[in-house]
mmCIF file of C-alpha atoms in Angstrom:
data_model
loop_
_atom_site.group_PDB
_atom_site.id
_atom_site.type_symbol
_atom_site.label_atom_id
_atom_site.label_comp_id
_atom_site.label_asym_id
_atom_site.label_seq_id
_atom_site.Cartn_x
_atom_site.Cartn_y
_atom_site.Cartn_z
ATOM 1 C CA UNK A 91 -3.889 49.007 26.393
ATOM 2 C CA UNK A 92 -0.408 48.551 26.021
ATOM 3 C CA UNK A 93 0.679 46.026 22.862
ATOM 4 C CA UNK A 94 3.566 44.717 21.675
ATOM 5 C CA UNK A 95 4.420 44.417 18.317
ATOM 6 C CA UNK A 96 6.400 41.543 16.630
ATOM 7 C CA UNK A 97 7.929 43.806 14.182
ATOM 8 C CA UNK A 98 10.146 42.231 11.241
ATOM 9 C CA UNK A 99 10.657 44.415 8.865
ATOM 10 C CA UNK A 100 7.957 43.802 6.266
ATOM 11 C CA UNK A 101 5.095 45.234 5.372
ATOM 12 C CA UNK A 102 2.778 43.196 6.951
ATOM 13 C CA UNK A 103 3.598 43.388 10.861
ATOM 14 C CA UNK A 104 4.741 47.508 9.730
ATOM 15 C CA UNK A 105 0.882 48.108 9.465
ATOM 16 C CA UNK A 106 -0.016 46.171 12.096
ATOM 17 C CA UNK A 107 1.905 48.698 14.491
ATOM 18 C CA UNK A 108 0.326 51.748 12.487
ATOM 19 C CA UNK A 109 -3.173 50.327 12.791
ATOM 20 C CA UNK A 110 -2.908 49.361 16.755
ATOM 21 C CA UNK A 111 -1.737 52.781 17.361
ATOM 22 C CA UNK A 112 -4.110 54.673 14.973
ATOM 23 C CA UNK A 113 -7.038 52.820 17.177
ATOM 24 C CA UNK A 114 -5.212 54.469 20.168
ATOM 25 C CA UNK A 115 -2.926 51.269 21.766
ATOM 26 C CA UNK A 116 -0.079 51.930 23.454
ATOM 27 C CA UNK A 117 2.048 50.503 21.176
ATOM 28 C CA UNK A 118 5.902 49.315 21.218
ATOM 29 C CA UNK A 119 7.573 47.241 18.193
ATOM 30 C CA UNK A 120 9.968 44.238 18.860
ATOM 31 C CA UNK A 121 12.189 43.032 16.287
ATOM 32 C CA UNK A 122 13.697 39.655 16.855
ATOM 33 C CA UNK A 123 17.128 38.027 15.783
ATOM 34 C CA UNK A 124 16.878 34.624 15.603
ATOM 35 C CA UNK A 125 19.453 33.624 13.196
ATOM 36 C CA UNK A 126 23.261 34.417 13.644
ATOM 37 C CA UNK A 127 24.854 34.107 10.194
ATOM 38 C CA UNK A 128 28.248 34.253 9.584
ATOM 39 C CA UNK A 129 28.347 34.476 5.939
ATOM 40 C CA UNK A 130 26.453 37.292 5.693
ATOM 41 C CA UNK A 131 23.071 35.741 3.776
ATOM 42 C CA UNK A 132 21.228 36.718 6.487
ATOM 43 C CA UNK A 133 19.198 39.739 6.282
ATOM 44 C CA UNK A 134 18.475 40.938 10.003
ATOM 45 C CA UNK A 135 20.232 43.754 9.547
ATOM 46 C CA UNK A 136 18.764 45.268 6.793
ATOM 47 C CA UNK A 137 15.238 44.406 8.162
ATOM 48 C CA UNK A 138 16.109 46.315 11.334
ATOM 49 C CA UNK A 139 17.248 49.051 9.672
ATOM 50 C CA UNK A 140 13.546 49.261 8.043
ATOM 51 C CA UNK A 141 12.105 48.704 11.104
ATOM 52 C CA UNK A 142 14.060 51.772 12.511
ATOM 53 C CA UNK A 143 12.732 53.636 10.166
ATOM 54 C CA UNK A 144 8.288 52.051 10.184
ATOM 55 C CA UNK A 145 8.954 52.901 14.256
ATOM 56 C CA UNK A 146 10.055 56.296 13.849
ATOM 57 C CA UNK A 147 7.447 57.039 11.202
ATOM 58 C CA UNK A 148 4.414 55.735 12.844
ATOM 59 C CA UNK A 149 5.795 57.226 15.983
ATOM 60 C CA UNK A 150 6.267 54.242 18.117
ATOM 61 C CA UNK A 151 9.696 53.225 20.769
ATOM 62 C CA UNK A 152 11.143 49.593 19.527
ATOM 63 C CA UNK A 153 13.673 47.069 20.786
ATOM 64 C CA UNK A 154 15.363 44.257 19.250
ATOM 65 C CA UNK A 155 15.903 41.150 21.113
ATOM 66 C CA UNK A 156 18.285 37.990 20.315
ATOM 67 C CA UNK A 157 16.767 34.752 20.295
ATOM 68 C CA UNK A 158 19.240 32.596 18.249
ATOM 69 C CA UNK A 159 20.221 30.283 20.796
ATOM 70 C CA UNK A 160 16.403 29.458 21.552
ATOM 71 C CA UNK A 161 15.735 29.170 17.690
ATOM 72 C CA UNK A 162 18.728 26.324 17.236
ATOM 73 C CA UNK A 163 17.626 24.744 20.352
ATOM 74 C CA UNK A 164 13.884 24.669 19.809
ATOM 75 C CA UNK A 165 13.544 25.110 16.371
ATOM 76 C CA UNK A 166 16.599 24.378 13.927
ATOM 77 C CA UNK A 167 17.758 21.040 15.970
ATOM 78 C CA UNK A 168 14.406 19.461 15.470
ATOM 79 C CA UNK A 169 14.322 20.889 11.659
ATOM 80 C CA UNK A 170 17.751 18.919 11.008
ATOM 81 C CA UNK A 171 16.377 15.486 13.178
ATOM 82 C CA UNK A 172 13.800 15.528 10.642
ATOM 83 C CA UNK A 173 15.600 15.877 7.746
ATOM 84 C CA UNK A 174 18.265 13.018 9.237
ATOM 85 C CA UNK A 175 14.968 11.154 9.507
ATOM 86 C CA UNK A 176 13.793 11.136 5.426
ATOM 87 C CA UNK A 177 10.759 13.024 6.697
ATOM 88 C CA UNK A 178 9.811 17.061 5.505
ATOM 89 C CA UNK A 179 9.313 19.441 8.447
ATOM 90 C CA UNK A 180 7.726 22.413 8.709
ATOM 91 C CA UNK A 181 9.845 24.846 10.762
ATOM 92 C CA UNK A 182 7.823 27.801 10.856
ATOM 93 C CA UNK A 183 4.734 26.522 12.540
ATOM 94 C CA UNK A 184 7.448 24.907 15.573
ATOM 95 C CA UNK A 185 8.882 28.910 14.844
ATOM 96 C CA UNK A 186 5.501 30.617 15.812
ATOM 97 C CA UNK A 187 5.019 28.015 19.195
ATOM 98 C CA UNK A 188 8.456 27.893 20.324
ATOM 99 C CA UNK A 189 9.781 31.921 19.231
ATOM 100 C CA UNK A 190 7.323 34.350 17.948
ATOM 101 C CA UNK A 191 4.397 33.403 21.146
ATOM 102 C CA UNK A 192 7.111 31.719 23.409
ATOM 103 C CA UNK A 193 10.385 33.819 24.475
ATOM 104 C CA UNK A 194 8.379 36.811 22.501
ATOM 105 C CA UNK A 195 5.222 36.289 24.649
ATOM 106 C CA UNK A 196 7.758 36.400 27.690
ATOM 107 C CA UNK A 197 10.080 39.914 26.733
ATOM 108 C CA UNK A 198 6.510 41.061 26.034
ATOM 109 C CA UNK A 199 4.795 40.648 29.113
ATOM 110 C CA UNK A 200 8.375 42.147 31.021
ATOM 111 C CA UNK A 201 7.670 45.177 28.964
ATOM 112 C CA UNK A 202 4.381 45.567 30.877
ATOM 113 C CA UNK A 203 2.281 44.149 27.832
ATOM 114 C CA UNK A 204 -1.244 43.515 28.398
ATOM 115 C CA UNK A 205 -1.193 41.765 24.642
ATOM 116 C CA UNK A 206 1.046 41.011 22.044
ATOM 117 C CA UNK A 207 0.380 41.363 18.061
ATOM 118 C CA UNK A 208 1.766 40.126 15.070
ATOM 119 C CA UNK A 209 1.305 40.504 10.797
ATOM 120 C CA UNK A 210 -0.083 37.406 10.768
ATOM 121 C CA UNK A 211 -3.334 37.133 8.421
ATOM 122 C CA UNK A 212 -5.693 35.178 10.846
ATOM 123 C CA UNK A 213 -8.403 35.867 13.261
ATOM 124 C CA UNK A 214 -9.385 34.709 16.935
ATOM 125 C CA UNK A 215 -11.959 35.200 18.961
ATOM 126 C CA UNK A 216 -12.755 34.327 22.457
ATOM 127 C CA UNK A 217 -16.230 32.623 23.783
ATOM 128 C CA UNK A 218 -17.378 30.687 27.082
ATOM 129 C CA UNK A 219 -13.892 31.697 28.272
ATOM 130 C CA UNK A 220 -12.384 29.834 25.385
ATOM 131 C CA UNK A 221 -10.055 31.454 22.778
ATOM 132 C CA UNK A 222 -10.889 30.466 18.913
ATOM 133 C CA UNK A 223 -8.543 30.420 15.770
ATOM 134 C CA UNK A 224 -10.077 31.032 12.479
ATOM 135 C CA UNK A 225 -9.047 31.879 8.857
ATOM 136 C CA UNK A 226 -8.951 35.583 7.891
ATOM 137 C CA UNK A 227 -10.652 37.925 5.656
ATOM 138 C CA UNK A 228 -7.985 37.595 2.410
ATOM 139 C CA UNK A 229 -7.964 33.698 1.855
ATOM 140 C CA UNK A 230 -5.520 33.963 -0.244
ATOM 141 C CA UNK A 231 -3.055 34.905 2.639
ATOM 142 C CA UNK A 232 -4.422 33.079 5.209
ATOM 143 C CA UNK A 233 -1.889 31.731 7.629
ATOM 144 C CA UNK A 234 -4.245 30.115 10.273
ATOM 145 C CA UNK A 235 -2.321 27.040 9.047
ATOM 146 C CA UNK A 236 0.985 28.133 10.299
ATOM 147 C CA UNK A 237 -0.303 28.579 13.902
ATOM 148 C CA UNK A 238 -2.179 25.158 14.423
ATOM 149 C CA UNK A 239 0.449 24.543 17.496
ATOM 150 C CA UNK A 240 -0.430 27.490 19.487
ATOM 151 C CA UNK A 241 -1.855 27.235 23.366
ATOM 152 C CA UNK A 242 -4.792 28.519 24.807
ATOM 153 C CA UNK A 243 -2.461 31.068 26.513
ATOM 154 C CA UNK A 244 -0.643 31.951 23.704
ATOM 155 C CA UNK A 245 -3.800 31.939 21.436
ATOM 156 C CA UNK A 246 -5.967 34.508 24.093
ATOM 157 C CA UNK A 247 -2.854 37.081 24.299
ATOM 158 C CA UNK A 248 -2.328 38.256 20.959
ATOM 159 C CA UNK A 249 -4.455 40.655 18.476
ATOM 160 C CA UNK A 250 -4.041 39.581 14.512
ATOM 161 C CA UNK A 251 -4.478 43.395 13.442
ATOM 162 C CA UNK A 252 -5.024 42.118 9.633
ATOM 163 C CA UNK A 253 -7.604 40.105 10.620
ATOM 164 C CA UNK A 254 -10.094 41.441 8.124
ATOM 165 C CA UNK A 255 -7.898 43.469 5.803
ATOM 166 C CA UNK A 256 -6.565 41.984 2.345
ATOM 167 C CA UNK A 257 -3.247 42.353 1.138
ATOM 168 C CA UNK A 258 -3.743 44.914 -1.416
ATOM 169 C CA UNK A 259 -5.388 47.450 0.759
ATOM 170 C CA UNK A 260 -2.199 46.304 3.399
ATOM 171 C CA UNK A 261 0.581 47.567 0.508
ATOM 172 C CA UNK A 262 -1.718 50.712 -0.364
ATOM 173 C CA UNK A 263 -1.931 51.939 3.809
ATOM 174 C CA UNK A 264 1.849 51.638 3.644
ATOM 175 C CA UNK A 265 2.223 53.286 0.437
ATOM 176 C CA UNK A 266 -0.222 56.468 1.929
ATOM 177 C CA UNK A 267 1.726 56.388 4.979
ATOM 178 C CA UNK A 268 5.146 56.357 2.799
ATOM 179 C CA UNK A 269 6.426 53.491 5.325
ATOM 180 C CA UNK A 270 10.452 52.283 3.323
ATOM 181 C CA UNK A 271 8.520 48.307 3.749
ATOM 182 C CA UNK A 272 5.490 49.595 0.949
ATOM 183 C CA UNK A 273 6.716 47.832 -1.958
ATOM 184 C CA UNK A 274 9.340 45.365 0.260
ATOM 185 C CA UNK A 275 9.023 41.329 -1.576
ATOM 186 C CA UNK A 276 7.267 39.221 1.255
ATOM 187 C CA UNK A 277 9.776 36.695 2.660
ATOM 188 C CA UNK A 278 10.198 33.510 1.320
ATOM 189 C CA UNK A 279 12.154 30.351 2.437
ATOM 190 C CA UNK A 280 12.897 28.855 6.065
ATOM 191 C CA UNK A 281 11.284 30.394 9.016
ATOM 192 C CA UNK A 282 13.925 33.405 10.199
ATOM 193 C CA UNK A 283 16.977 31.630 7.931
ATOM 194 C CA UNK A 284 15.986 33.193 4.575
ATOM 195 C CA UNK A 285 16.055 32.644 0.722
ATOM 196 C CA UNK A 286 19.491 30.703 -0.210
ATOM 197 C CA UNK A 287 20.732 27.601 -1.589
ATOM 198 C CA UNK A 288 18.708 25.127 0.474
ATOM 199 C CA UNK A 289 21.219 22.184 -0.220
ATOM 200 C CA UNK A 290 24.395 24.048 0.199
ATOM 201 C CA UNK A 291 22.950 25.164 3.285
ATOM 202 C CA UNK A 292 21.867 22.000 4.632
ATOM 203 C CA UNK A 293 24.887 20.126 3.642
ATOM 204 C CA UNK A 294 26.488 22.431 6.198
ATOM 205 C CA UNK A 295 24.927 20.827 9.078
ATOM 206 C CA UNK A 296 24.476 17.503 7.678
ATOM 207 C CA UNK A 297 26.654 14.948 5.169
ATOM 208 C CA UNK A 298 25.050 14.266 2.822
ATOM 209 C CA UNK A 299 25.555 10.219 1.458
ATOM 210 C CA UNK A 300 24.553 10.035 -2.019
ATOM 211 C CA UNK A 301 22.837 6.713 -3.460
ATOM 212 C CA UNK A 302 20.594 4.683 -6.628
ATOM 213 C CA UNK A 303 17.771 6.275 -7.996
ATOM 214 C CA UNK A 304 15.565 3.588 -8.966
ATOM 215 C CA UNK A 305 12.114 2.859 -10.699
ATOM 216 C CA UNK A 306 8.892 1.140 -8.755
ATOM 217 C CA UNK A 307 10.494 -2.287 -10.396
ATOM 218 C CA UNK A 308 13.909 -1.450 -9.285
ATOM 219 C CA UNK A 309 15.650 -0.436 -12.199
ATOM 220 C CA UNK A 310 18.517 2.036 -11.529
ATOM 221 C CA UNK A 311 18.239 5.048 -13.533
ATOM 222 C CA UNK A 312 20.435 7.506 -11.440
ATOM 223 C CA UNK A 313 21.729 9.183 -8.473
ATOM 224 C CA UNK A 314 20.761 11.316 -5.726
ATOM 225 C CA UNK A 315 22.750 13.455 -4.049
ATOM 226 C CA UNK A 316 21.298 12.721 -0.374
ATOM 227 C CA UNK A 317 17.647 11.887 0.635
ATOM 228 C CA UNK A 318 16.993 14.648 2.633
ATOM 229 C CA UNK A 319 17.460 16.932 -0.279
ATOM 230 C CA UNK A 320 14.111 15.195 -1.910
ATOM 231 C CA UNK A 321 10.566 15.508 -0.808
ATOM 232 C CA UNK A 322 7.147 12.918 -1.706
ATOM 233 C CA UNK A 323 5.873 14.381 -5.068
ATOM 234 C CA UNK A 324 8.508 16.207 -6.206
ATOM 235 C CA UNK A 325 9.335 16.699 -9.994
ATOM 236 C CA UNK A 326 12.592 19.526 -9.978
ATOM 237 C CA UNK A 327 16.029 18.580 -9.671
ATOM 238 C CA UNK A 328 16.145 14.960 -10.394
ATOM 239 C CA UNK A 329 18.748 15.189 -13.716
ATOM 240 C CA UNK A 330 16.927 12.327 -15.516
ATOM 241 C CA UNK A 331 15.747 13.759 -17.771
ATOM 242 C CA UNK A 332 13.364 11.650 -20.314
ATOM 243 C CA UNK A 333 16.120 8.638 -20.897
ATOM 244 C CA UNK A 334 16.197 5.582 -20.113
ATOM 245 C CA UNK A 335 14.042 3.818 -22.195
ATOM 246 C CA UNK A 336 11.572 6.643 -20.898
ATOM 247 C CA UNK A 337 8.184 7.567 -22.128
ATOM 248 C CA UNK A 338 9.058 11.387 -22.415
ATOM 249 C CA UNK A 339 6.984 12.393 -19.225
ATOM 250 C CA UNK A 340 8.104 14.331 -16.055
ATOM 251 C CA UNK A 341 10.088 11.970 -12.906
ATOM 252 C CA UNK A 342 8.385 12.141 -9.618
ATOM 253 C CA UNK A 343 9.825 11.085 -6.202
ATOM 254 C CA UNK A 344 7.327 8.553 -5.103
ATOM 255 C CA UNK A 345 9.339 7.652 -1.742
ATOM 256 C CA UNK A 346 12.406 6.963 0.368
ATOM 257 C CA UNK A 347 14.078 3.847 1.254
ATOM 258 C CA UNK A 348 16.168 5.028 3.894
ATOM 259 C CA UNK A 349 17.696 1.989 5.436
ATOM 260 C CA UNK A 350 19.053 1.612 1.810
ATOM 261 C CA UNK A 351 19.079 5.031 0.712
ATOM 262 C CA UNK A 352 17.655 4.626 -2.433
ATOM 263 C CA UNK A 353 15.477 7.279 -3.471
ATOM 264 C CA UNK A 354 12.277 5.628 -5.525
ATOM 265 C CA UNK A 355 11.272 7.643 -8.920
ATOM 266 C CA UNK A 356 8.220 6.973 -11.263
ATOM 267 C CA UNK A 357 7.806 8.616 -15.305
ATOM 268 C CA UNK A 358 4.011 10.406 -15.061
ATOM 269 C CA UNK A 359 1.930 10.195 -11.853
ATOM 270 C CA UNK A 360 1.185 6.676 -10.683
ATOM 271 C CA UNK A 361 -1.137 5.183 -7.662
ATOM 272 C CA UNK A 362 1.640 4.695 -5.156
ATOM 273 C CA UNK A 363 1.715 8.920 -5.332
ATOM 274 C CA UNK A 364 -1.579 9.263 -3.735
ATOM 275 C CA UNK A 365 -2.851 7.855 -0.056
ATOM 276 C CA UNK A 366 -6.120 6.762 1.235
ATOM 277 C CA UNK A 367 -4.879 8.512 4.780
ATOM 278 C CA UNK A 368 -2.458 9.216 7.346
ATOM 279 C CA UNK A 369 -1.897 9.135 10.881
ATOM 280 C CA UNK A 370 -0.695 12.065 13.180
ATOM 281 C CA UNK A 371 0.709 12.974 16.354
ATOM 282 C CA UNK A 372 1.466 15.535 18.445
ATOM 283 C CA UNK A 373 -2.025 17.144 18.010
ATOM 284 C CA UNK A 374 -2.693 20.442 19.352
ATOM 285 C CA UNK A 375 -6.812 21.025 19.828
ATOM 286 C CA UNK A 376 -8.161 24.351 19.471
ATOM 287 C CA UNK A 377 -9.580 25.566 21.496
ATOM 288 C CA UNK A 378 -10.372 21.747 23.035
ATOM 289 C CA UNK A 379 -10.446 18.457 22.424
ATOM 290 C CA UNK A 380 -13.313 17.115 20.958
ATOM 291 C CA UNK A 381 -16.362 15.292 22.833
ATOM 292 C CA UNK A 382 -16.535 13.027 19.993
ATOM 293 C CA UNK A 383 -14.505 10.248 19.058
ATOM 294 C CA UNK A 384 -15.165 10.625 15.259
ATOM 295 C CA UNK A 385 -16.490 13.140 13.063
ATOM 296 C CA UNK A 386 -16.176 14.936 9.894
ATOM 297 C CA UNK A 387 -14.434 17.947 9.084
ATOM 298 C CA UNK A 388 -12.169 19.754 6.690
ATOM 299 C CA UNK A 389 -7.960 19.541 6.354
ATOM 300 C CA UNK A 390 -4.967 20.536 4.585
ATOM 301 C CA UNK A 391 -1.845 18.651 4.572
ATOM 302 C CA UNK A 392 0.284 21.607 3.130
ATOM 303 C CA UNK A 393 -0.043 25.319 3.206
ATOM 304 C CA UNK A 394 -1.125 25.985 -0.267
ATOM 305 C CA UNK A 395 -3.728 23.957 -0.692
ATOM 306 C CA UNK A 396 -7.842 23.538 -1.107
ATOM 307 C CA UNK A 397 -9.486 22.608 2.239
ATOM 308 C CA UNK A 398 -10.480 18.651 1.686
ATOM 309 C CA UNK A 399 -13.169 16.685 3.080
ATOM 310 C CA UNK A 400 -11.682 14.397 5.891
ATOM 311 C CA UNK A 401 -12.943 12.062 8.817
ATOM 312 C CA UNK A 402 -10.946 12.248 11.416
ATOM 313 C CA UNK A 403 -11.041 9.330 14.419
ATOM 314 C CA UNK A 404 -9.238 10.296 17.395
ATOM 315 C CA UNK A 405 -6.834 7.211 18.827
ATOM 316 C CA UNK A 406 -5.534 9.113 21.728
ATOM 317 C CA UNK A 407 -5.002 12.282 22.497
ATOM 318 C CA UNK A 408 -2.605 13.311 21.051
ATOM 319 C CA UNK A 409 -2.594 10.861 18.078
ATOM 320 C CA UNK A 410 -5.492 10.976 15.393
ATOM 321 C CA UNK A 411 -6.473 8.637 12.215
ATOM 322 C CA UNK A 412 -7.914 11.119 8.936
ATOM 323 C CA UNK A 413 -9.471 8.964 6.384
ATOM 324 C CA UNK A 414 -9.620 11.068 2.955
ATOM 325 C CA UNK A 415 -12.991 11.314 1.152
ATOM 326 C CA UNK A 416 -10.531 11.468 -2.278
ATOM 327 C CA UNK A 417 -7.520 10.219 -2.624
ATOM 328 C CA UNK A 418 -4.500 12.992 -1.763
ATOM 329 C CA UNK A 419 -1.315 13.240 -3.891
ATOM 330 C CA UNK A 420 1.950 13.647 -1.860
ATOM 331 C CA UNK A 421 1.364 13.602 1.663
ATOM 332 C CA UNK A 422 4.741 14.122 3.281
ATOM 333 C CA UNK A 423 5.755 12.401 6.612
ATOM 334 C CA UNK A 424 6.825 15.163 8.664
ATOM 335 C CA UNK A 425 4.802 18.335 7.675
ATOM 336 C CA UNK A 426 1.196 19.265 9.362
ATOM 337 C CA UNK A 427 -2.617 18.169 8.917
ATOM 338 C CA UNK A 428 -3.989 21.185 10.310
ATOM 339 C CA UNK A 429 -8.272 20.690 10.621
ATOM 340 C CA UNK A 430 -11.097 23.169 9.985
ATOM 341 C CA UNK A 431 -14.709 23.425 10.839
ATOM 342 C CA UNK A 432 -16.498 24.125 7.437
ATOM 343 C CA UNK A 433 -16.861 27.724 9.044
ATOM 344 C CA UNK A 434 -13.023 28.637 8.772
ATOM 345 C CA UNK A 435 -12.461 27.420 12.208
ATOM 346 C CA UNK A 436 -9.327 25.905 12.953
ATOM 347 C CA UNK A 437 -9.677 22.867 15.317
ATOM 348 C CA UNK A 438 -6.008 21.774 15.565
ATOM 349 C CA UNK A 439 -3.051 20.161 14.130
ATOM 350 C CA UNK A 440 -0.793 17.565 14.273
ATOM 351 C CA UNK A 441 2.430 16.123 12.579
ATOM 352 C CA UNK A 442 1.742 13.544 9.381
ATOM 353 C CA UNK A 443 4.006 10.325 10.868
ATOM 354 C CA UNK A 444 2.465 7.924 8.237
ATOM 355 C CA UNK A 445 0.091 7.598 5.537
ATOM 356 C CA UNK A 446 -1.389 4.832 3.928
#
């Protein structure tokens, strides 16, 4: 069977290629530019340059293709609307839909694939026809989450290699194998742009309009630099320090006025932090829809979280109500609910456009 690899340069997707081919694939690694930087931050180079040198090792031909247009179009346009909008998105799981099993899926399928693979650390299977997403072997790296938005066709052409592997023994193959991505830091930071200054960076493609901080009783105690530079919950980079006739605990960003642009602080957590529920749209159903117009299940609101008892009531369908069984701290307007079966299986996902 003939696969194609979405190779980045890491360790992760440079094991996945070794591992295909070991269990006798026909394998070819594609390496995707999706950014075009011009001050240099960018590190596509220096990731191709390791993915020269996985291919060669492993013994495997690889391309690179450039997909930066798509990415701004699909991907970094909507990221910035967002922002405009107060609201926190979540590029890379638009990233995986619209790039990695979109354009990718396409170049693929030219190159004669019969599937397509990636490094990430989830698992599908396929029954009555249907294709499944599920949470992999090493919970800890799970990234089910990230993929929520994927099709049925998508979903039923691609092969998660580290399905069942953890990422310990994934560093120690590559270390046997004496692959140059072994000991390589796992990326951090937005989807394909990279680690940098996130608010130089964004002030680049947006102004930013600074305004009041204030307290829950409106009591101005500074001022922000631009609301899309805070998020719901957040406790770094305020500069308030414990004045103001304070009580000496932490600031939190409890919300965002933005017809007035006033960003809304608290000292210590307080109620107006945590939400009954939320509403969401744009929800993707894995494999289906649901029969049922309520039921119970399982959700997290941001990657790096604890599963949490939900009920979830289905308004449309693409729109769903998810009524917390406890209270949740800092639900963001803008990022994912992604649902599970208590089983690991992931029934879908949607965008948080409220709470309440």
């Amino acid at each position: 069977m003939r696969v194609v690899v979405g190779i980045s340069g890491g360790v992760d997707s440079s094991v996945a290629a070794y591992l295909l081919k070991k269990a006798g694939h026909d394998v070819i690694g594609l390496f995707m530019i999706n950014w075009d930087e011009e001050d240099g931050q960018c590190t596509a180079m220096d990731d191709y340059e390791d993915v020269k040198r996985v291919c060669d090792k492993i013994g495997i031909p690889y391309y690179s293709v450039n997909y930066a247009k798509e990415y701004y179009d699909r991907v970094f346009t909507y990221f910035l609307e967002e922002y405009k909008n107060g609201r926190t998105p979540n590029p890379d799981v638009l990233c995986n839909r619209e790039i990695k099993f979109g354009p990718f899926l396409e170049k693929a399928r030219s190159l004669g694939a019969d599937m397509i693979a990636t490094g990430h650390y989830a698992k599908s299977f396929t029954k009555d026809g249907l294709t499944y997403l599920c949470k992999a072997k090493d919970l800890t790296k799970d990234q089910s989450y990230f993929l929520n938005q994927l099709s049925q066709d998508q979903l039923s052409s691609v092969i998660f290699p580290l399905a069942d592997i953890e990422k310990k023994e994934v560093r120690e193959i590559a270390k046997k194998l004496g692959l140059s991505t072994a000991e390589k830091k796992d990326s951090t930071g937005i989807c394909f742009i990279g680690e940098r200054n996130f608010r130089k960076f964004l002030k680049q493609y947006l102004p930013a309009k600074s305004g009041e901080i204030r307290t829950l009783d409106d009591k101005v105690v500074g001022k922000h630099d631009g609301l899309m530079y805070y998020t719901i919950g957040q406790r770094h980079g305020l500069n308030l320090g414990g004045t103001h006739n304070g009580n000496g605990e932490r600031w939190f960003v409890v919300k965002k006025d933005l017809k007035n642009n006033v960003l809304y602080v608290n000292q210590g957590e307080c109620e107006e932090l945590f939400s009954n529920g939320l509403i969401a749209t744009d929800m993707n159903w894995i494999p289906k829809k649901p029969t049922e117009k309520e039921f119970e299940c399982l959700a997290k609101f941001r990657y790096r979280q604890p599963d949490q008892e939900v009920k979830v009531t289905i308004l449309e369908d693409k729109k769903i109500k998810v009524d917390f069984k406890k209270k949740q701290r800092a639900i963001a307007e803008g990022q994912f609910v992604v649902l599970y079966s208590s089983d690991g299986v992931c029934l879908g996902g949607g965008i948080i456009d409220e709470k309440y």
